[in-house]
Structures are given as C-alpha cells and as structure tokens.
Short mmCIF file of C-alpha atoms and ligand atoms in Angstrom, two decimals:
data_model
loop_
_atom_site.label_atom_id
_atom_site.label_comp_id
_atom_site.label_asym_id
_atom_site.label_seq_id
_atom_site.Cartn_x
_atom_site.Cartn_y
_atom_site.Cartn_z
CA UNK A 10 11.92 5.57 -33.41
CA UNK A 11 13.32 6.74 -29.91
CA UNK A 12 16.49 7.57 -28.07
CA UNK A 13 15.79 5.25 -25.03
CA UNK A 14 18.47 1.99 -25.85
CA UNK A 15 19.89 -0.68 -23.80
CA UNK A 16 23.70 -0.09 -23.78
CA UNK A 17 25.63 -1.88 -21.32
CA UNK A 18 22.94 -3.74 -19.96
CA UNK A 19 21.00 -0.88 -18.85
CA UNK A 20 18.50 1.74 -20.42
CA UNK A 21 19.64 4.96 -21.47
CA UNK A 22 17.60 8.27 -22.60
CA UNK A 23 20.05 9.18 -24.81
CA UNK A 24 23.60 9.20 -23.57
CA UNK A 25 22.21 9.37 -19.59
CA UNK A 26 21.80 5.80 -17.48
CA UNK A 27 17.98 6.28 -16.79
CA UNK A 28 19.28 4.42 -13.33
CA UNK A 29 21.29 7.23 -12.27
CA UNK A 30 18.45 9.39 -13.05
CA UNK A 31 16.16 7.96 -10.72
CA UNK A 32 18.74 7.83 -8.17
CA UNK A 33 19.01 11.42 -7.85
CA UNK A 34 15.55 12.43 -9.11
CA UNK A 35 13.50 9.73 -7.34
CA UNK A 36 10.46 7.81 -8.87
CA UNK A 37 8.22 7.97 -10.49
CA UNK A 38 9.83 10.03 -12.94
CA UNK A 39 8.79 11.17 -16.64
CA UNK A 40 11.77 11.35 -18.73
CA UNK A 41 11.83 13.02 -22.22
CA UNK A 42 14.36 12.59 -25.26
CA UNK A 43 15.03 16.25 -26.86
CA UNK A 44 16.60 13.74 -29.38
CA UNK A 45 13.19 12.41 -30.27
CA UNK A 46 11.28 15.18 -30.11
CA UNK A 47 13.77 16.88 -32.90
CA UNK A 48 13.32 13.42 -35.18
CA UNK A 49 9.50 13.41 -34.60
CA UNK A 50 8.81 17.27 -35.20
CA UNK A 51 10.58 17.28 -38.38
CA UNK A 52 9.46 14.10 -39.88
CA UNK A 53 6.40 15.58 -39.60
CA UNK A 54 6.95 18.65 -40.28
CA UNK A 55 8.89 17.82 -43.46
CA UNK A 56 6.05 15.52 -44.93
CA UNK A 57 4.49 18.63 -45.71
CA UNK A 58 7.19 20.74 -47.26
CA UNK A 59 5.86 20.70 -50.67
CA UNK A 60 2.90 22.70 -49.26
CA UNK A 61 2.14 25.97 -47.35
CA UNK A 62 1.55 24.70 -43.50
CA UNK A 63 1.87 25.05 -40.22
CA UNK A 64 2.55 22.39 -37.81
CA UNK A 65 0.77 23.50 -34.06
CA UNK A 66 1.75 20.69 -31.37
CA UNK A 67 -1.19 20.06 -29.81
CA UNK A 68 -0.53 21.42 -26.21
CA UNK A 69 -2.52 19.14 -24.54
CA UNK A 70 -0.45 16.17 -25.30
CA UNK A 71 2.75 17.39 -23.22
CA UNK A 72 2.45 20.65 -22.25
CA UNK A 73 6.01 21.07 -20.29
CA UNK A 74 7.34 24.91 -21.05
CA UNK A 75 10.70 22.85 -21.93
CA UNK A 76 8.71 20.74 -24.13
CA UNK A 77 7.06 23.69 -25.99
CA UNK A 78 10.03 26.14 -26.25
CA UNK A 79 12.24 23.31 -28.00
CA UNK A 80 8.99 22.62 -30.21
CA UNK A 81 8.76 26.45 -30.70
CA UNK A 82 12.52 26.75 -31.73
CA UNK A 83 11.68 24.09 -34.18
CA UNK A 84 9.61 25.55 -35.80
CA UNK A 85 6.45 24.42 -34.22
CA UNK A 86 2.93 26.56 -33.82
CA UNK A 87 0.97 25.74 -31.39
CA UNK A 88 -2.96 24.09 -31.00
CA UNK A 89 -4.27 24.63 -27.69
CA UNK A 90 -7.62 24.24 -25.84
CA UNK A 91 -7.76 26.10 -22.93
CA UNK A 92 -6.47 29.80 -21.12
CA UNK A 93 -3.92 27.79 -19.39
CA UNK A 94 -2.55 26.18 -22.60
CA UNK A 95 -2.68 29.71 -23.97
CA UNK A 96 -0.72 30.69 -20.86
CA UNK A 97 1.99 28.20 -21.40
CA UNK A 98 2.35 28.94 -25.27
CA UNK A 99 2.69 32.46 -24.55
CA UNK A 100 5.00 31.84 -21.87
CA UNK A 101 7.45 29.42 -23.70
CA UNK A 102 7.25 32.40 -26.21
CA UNK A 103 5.58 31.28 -29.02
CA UNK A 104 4.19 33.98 -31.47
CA UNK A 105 0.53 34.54 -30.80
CA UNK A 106 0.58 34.53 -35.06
CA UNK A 107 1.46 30.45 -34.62
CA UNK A 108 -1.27 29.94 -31.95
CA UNK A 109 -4.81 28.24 -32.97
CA UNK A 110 -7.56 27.74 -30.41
CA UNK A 111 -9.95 24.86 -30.33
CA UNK A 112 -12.24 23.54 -27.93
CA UNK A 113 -16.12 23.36 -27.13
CA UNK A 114 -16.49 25.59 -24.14
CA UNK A 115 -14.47 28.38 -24.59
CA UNK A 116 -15.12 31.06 -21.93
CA UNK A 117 -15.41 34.59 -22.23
CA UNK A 118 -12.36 35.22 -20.20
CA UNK A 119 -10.46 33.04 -22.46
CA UNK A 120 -11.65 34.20 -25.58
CA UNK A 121 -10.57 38.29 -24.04
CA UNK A 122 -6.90 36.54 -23.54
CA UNK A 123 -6.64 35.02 -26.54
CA UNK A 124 -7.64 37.99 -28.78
CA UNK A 125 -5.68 40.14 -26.84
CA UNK A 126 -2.60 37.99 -27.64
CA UNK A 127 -4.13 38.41 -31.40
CA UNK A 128 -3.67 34.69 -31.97
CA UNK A 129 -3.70 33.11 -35.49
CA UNK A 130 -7.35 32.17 -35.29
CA UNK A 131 -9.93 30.54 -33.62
CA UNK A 132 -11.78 27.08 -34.48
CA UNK A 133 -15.56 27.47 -33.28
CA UNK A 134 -17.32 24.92 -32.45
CA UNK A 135 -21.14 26.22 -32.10
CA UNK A 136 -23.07 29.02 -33.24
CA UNK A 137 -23.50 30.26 -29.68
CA UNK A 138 -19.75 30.56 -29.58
CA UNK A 139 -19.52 31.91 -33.25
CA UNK A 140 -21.73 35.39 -31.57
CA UNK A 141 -19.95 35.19 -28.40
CA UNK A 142 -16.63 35.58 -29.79
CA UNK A 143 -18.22 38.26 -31.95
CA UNK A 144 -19.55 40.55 -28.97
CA UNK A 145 -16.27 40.12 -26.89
CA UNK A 146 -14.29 41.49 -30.49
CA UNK A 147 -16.63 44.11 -31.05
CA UNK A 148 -16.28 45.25 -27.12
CA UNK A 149 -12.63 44.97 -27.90
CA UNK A 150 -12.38 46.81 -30.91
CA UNK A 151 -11.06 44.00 -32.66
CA UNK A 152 -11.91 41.54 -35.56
CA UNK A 153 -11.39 37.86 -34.61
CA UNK A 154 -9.87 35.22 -37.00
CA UNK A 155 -11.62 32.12 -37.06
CA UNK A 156 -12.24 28.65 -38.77
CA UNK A 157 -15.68 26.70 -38.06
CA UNK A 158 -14.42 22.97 -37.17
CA UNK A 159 -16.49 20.94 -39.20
CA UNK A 160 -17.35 17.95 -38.19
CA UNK A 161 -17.42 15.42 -40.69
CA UNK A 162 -19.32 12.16 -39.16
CA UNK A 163 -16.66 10.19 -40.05
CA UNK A 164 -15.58 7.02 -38.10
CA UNK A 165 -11.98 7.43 -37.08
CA UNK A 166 -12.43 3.43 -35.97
CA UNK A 167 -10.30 4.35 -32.64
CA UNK A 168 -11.14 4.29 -28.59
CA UNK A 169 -14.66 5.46 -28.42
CA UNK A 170 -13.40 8.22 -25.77
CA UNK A 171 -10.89 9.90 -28.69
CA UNK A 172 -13.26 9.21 -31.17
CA UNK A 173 -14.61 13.04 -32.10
CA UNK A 174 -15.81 13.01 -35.31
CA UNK A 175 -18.88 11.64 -35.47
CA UNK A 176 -22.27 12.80 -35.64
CA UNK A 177 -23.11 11.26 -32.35
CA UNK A 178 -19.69 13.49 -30.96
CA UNK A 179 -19.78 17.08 -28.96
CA UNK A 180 -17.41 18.56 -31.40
CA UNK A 181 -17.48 21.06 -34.37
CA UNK A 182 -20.94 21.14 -36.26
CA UNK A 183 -22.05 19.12 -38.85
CA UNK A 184 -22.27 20.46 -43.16
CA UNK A 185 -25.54 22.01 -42.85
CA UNK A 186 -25.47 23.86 -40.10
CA UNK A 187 -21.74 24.39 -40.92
CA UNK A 188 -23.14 26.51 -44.34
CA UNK A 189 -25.35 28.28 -42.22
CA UNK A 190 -22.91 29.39 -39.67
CA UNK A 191 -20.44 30.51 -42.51
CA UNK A 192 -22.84 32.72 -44.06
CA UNK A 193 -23.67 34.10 -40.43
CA UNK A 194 -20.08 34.86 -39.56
CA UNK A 195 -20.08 36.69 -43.09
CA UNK A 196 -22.49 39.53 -41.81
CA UNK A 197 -20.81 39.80 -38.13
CA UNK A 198 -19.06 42.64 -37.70
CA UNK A 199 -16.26 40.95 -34.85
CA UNK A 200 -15.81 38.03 -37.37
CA UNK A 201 -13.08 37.13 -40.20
CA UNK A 202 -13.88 33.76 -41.11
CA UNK A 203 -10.83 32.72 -42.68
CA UNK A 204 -10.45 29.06 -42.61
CA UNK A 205 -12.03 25.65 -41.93
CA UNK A 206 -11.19 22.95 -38.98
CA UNK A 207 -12.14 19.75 -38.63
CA UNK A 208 -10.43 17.08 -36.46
CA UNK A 209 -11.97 13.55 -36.27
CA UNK A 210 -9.99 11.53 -33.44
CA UNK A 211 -6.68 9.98 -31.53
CA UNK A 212 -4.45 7.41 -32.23
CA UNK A 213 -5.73 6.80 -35.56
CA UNK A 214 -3.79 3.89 -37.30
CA UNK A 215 -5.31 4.03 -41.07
CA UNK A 216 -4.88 6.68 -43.69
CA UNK A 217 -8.73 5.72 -44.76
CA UNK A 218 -10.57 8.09 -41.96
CA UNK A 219 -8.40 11.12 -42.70
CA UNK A 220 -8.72 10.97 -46.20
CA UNK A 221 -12.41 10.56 -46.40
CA UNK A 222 -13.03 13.40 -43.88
CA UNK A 223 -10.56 15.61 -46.17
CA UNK A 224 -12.58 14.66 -49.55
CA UNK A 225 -15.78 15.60 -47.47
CA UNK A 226 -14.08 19.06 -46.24
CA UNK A 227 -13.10 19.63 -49.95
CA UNK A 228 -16.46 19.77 -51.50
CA UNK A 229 -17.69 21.69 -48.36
CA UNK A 230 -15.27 24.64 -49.45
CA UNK A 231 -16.27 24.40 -53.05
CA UNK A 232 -19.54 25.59 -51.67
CA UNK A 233 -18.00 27.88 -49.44
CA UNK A 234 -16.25 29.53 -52.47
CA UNK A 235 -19.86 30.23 -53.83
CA UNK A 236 -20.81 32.98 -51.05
CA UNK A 237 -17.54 34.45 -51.88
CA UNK A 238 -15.56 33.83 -48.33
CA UNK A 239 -11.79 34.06 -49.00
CA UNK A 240 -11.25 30.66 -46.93
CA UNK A 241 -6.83 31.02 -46.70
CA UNK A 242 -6.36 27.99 -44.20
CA UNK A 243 -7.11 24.54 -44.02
CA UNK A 244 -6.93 22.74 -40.59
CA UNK A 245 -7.00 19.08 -40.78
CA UNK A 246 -6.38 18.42 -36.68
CA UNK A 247 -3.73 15.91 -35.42
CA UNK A 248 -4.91 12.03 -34.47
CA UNK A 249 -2.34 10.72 -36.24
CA UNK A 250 -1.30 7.36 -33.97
CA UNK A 251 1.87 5.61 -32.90
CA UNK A 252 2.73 2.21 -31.91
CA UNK A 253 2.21 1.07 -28.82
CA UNK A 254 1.85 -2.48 -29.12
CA UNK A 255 1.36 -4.26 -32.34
CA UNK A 256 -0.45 -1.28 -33.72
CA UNK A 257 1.09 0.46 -37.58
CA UNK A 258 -0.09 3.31 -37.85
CA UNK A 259 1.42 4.88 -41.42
CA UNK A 260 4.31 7.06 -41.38
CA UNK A 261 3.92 10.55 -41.02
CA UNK A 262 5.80 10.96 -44.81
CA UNK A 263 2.95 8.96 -46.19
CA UNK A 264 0.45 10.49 -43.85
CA UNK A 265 1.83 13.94 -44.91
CA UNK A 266 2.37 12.44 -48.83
CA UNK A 267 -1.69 11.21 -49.03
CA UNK A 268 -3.11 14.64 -48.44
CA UNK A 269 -0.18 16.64 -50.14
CA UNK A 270 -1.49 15.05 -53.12
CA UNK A 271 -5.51 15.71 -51.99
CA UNK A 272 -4.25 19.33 -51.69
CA UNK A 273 -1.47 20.25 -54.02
CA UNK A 274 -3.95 22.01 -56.69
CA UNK A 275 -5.77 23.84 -53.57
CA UNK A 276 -4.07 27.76 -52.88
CA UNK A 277 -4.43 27.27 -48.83
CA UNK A 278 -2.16 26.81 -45.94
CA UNK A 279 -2.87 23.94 -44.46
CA UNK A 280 -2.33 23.53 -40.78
CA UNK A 281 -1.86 20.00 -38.70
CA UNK A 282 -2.16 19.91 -35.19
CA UNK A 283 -0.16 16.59 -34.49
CA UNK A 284 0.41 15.61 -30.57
CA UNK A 285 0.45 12.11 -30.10
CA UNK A 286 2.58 11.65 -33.06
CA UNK A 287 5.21 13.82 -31.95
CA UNK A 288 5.25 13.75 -28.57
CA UNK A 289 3.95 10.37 -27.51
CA UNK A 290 7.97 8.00 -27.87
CA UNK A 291 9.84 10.86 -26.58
CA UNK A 292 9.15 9.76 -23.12
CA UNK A 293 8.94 6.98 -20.47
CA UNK A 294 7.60 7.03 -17.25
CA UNK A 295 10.32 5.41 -14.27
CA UNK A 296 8.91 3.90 -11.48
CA UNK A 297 10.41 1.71 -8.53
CA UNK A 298 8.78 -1.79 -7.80
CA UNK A 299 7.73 -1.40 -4.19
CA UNK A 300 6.52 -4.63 -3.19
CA UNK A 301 5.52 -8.20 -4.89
CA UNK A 302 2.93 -10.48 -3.94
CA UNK A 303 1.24 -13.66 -5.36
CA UNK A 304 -2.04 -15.09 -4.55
CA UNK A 305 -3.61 -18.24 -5.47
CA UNK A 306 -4.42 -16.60 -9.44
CA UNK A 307 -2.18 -13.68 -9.68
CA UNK A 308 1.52 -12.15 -9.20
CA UNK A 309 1.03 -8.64 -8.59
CA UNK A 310 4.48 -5.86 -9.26
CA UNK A 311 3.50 -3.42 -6.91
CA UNK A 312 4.96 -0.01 -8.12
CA UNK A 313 5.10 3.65 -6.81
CA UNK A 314 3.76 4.78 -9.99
CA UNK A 315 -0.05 4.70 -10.50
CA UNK A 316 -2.95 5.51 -12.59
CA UNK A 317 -2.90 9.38 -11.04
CA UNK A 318 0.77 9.55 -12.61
CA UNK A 319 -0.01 7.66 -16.05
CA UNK A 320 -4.61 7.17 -16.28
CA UNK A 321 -4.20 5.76 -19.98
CA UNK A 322 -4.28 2.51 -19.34
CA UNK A 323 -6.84 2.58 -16.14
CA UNK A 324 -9.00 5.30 -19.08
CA UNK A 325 -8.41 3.59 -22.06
CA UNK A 326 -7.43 0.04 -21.53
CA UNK A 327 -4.07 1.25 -23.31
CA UNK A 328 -1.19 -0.95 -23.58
CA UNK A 329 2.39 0.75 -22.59
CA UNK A 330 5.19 -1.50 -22.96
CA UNK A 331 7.34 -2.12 -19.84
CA UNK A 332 10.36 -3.39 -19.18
CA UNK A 333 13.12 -3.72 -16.72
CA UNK A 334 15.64 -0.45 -16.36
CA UNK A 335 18.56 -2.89 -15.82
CA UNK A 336 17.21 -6.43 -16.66
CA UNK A 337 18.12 -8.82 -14.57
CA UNK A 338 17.74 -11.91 -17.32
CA UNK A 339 15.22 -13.94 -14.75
CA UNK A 340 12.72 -16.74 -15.88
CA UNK A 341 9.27 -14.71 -17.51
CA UNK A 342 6.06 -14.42 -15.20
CA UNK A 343 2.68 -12.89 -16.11
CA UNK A 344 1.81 -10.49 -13.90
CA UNK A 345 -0.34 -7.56 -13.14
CA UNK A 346 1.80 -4.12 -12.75
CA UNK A 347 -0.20 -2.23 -10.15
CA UNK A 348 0.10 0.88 -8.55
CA UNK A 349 0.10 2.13 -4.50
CA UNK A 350 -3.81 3.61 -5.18
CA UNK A 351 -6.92 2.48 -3.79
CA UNK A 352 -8.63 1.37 -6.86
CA UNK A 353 -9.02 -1.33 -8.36
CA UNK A 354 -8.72 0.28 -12.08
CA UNK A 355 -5.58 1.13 -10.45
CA UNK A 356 -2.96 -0.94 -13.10
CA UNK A 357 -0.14 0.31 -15.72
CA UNK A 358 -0.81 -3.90 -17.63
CA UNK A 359 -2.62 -6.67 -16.68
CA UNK A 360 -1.59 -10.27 -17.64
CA UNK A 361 1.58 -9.13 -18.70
CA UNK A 362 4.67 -11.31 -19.53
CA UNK A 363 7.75 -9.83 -17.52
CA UNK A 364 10.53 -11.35 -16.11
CA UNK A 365 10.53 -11.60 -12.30
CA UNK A 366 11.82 -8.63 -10.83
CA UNK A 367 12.18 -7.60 -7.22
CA UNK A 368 11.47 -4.73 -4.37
CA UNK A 369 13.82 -1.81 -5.11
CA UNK A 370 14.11 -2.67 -8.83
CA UNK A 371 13.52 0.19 -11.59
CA UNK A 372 11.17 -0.77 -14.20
CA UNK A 373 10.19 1.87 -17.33
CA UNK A 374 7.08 2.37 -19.05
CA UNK A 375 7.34 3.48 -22.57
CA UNK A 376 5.31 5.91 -24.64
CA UNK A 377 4.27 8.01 -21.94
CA UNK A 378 5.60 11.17 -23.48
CA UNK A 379 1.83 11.97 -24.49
CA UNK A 380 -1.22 12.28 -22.36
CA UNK A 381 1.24 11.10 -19.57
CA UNK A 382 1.79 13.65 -17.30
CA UNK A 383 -0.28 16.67 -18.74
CA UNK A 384 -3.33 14.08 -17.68
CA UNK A 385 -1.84 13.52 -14.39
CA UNK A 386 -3.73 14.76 -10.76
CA UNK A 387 -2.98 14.52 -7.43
CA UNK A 388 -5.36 11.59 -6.21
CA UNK A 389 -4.80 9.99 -3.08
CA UNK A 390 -2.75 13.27 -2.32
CA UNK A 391 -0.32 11.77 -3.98
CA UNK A 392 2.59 14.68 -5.43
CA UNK A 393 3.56 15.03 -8.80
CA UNK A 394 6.37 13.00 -10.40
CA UNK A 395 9.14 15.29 -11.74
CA UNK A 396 10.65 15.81 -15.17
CA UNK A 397 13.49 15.69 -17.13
CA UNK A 398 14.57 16.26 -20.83
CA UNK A 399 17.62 14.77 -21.48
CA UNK A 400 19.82 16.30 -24.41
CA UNK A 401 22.49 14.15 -25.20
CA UNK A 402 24.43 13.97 -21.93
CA UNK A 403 23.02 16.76 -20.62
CA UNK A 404 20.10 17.13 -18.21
CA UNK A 405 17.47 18.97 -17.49
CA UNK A 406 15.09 19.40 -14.55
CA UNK A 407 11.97 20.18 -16.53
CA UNK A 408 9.60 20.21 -13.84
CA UNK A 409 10.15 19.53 -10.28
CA UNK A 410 8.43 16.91 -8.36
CA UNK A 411 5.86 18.47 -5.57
CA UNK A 412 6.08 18.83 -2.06
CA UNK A 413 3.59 18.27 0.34
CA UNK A 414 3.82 21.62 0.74
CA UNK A 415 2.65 22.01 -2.42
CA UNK A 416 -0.39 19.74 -1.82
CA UNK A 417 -2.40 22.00 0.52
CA UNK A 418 -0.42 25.51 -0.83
CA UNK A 419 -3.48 26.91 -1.84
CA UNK A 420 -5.96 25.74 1.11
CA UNK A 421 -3.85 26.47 4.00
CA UNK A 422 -5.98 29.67 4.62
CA UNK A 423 -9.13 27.67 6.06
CA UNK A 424 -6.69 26.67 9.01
CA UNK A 425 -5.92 30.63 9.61
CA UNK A 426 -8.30 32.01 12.67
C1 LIG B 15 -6.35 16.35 -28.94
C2 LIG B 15 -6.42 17.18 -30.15
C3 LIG B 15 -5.38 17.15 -31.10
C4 LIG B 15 -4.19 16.23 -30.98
O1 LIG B 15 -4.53 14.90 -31.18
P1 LIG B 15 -3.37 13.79 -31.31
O2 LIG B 15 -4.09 12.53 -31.47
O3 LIG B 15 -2.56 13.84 -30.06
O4 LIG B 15 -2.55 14.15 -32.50
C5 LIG B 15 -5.45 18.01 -32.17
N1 LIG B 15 -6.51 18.85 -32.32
C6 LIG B 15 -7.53 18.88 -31.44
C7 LIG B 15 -8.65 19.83 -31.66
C8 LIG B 15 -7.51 18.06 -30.33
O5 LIG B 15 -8.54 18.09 -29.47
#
C-alpha cells in the first residue's frame, strides 16, 4: 500500500499534484510519501510486538537524513554497512545504542568511529575481522559488542546478485567455523560476543527461506549455550520483498507472526533489519519523456531519467511499473523506456505496454523508494536528481539536485597553477 493515487486525473504523492512538483523541482525527481513510510515502519514494526526487538532500517536502502530522522522518530534503529552510513545515522541523530554494523570489509577507521559512537554491536563477518576489531578495542580501552553473522547456506531462491546466504556467498561464515570463532571471541579480551546475525538475501517472496535459516540458527545457539556465552540478541537481517510486478511476497504480520511463534519460548531480543520492505513503495522516480522514436522493430520513450538515476533494472533485470503522471487515455504501444546514456543496458522496461505518450510528457516510475537513489552515480557527468518527502500537503526539499558545480567541486584544484 502507498500514498501515490490518481485523483482528478492526475497522480498525487499524497495530497501534492506530482505535476506541479516537477514543475518547480525539475526531472528526474525521487519523490517520497512520509505517509508510507509511517504505514510501512509500523506494520512492521508491530508484527513483532509480542516480542523483545528492534527494528534497524537498513541504511543502505534510502539513506536520505529526512528519510532516517522520520524512521528514527518512529521508532526505528538503524543497520548500516559502511562509515558513511554510520555518518548519516549519527547525523539524523539516532542513538548509537539503536545502531548495528554489518558488512565484509570493515576498515579500521570505521571500526575506531563506530566504537567510539559505542554502537549497539557489531556483526562480524570473518575471523580476521573478529581480531581486528579486538586490537582496535583493546587500543581503545574499550570492549566491543558483537554478533558473528552466520551464514546459513540457505537458498533465498531470489536474484543471484542479492542472494547472500549461501555457501558459495562472501558473507558471514558458515556453522563450523562459526563454533570456532565463538569460542575464540570468548578468550579475547576487546570482545563481548553477545548475539548472533545471519541475513540470507533481497526481495525474498516466500516465508520458506527465512524460516529454515531461523530453525538452522536455533540449534546453532543451543550449542552456543553449551560454552556458556550469554547470547541476548538475535538478528535475523531484512530481505523481506515487495511487489513489484506480479510478485506476493507475505505480509510483514505473517512474516513477523511465523518467527514470533519460532521464537516466543526463546529469552532474546530479536532484531530485523528490514529495507526494502519499508522503504521500497514510499517512492517514485519522475522523469520527463524527452524524445520518441520508432524504427522498423521498436518504439523507443526516450526519458531524462536513466540507469545512473535508477541501475535496478539495467543490474537486475527488475521490473518498475510506469505509468503516465497525467494520462492522456491514448491507444496502448509496447515500447522500450530508455534513458539519455550511452549504453545500451541503458533502459527503466523493455517491451512494455504503455499508452502513447509524447515529448514534454511526465511519466512516474514506481517503487523506487529503495535502492533508487542511494545506488545512484554521476555517469555520463550526469547531476543528481533531487528529493522530496511529501507530508500531506506539505513539502519538503530532501535533497537538492546538483550543480555542475558540484560535478568537478572536488577536482577543480588540478586546474590551479
Ligand atoms: C541489504 C541488507 C539488508 C536489507 O535488505 P532488504 O532486502 O532491503 O530488507 C539487511 N541486512 C543486511 C546485512 C544487508 O546487507
């Protein structure tokens, strides 16, 4: 469910035309719901009530101060995977305590910042990391939190590129060496190992994956419990999936309802690190059709947004629905919706039914509130779209669109005699 409705005969995000946004904000332009992002975060939160948890938005999803502040106010820890991310959190002011870090290749640097914020904990994903974290506490004086993410060679049966819990993935390590590592962590000094992570994929769209790599996890910390480790939290990761297209994914109530009654009889927290799922309706990207053109096989929409604005569907082969800001009720075509960069992976659909539209027309491209912009880059020196959160009527300029200026900002100096 969203806040983006046809009312009128034109879109809204909420109770604003999305036309008269792009009118004074230009295109391409990402436009959020605060609506949505209130329904999402607390369906999913709420699935879990009957349990101790904590819900971290995974960062790297949508990682728009606005964004995180409102998910903060919420509520909302946070799951992030880099210094910058921790940057951000910190910055929209969420308590370090709500703050878990994951990721494969954690610096040193980073690991310094984020025990110097004293964030919740840690999930490790190698033994190398395990002792590095441990020297950079000890030359701190402090004891780091952590979690060991597990990784549960289980087939999540999504993309292969979100797929992450496998044995053949680079993430987390598997039982065995998981045991070992546990029992390493108990006799270093810098360490408090005081939970377990595991996070098997994206866009998941079947209860079966999560629920097997939970059962797994469960009789790993049975033998946890044996070398005496007082394990307090249990992180299951995000991946839970939305619709798209056709896809039907479960609801987060009987996503959260499924391993409420896995855990009920465990004492733990458990903590979810949801992105997709929250995040992923709350926005659409707006973009302007620049040109059309037909050859002998193909219509092509030319558009000013492209695959450096919105790379899931040139990465993934993802399907974002699109449709016309104020339809225009003209006979259906199938076309290819291509952007203004030179590449031929350069598409938002291809072979897609839309009605004939024209040069100067606004189309919008749902479900882009996720691994939309936060995966955007400036290829083809192309600037940043802007973006906007929309609360009711009101709106707000979340981030601005770049400049040229801010193209070459930081590599002016090589010009300088
Ligand atoms: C990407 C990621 C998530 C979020 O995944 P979604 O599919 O967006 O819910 C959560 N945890 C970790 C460790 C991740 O890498």
């Amino acid at each position: 469910m969203h806040h983006f409705t046809y009312r009128d005969g034109e879109l809204y995000a909420e109770d604003v035309a999305v036309r008269e946004l792009a009118a004074q904000y230009g295109t391409p332009l990402y436009v959020y719901s605060t609506a949505t992002f209130k329904r999402h975060f607390q369906a999913f939160d709420s699935a879990f009530a009957d349990l101790h948890h904590l819900t971290c938005f995974s960062v790297k999803a949508n990682s728009n101060l606005c964004i995180l502040r409102l998910l903060s106010d919420l509520g909302a820890g946070m799951d992030i995977v880099s210094g910058g991310e921790l940057f951000r959190a910190l910055s929209a002011k969420v308590p370090a305590r709500k703050i878990v870090y994951s990721g494969v290749g954690k610096r040193a640097e980073e690991i310094r910042e984020a025990l110097l914020a004293d964030i919740l904990m840690f999930n490790v994903e190698s033994v190398d990391e395990l002792r590095r974290i441990n020297e950079i506490a000890l030359e701190m004086d402090k004891v780091a939190r952590i979690s060991l993410r597990i990784n549960p060679d289980v087939d999540p049966k999504t993309h292969p590129y979100i797929s992450t819990g496998m044995e053949k993935n680079k993430f987390g390590l598997d039982i065995e060496q998981s045991l070992e590592a546990y029992k390493l962590a108990q006799t270093l000094p810098g360490i408090e190992p005081v939970g377990i992570d595991c996070h098997i994929g994206s866009q998941l769209t079947t209860l079966e994956p999560f629920l097997e790599a939970l059962r797994r996890i469960k009789d790993f910390h049975k033998k946890l419990k044996t070398l005496g480790l007082d394990i307090r939290f249990l992180d299951l990761g995000g991946g839970l999936g939305i619709t798209y297209d056709q896809e039907e994914p479960p609801h987060p109530k009987e996503f959260g309802q499924a391993l409420v009654q896995e855990l009920k009889d465990m004492d733990l927290t458990l903590i979810l690190e949801p992105g997709r799922v929250i995040a992923g309706n709350t926005g659409i990207l707006v973009t302007e059709v620049v040109y059309t053109k037909s050859t002998k096989t193909k219509h092509f929409v030319i558009v000013d947004a492209a695959m450096n604005d919105l790379i899931r569907p040139s990465l993934y082969q993802s399907h974002h629905g699109i449709a016309e800001v104020v339809p225009q009720q003209r006979p259906v075509r199938n076309v290819d919706v291509v952007g203004p960069i030179c590449e031929t992976g350069d598409f938002l659909a291809r072979d897609r039914e839309l009605p004939e539209v024209k040069s100067g027309e606004l189309l919008a491209v749902f479900s882009a509130g996720a691994y939309g912009f936060t995966m955007s880059s400036q290829y083809n020196s192309r600037t940043r779209a802007a973006e906007i959160l929309v609360d009711g009527a009101n709106v707000i300029l979340a981030r601005k669109r770049e400049t040229y200026a801010d193209l070459v900002a930081l590599e002016r100096q090589c010009l300088q005699e």
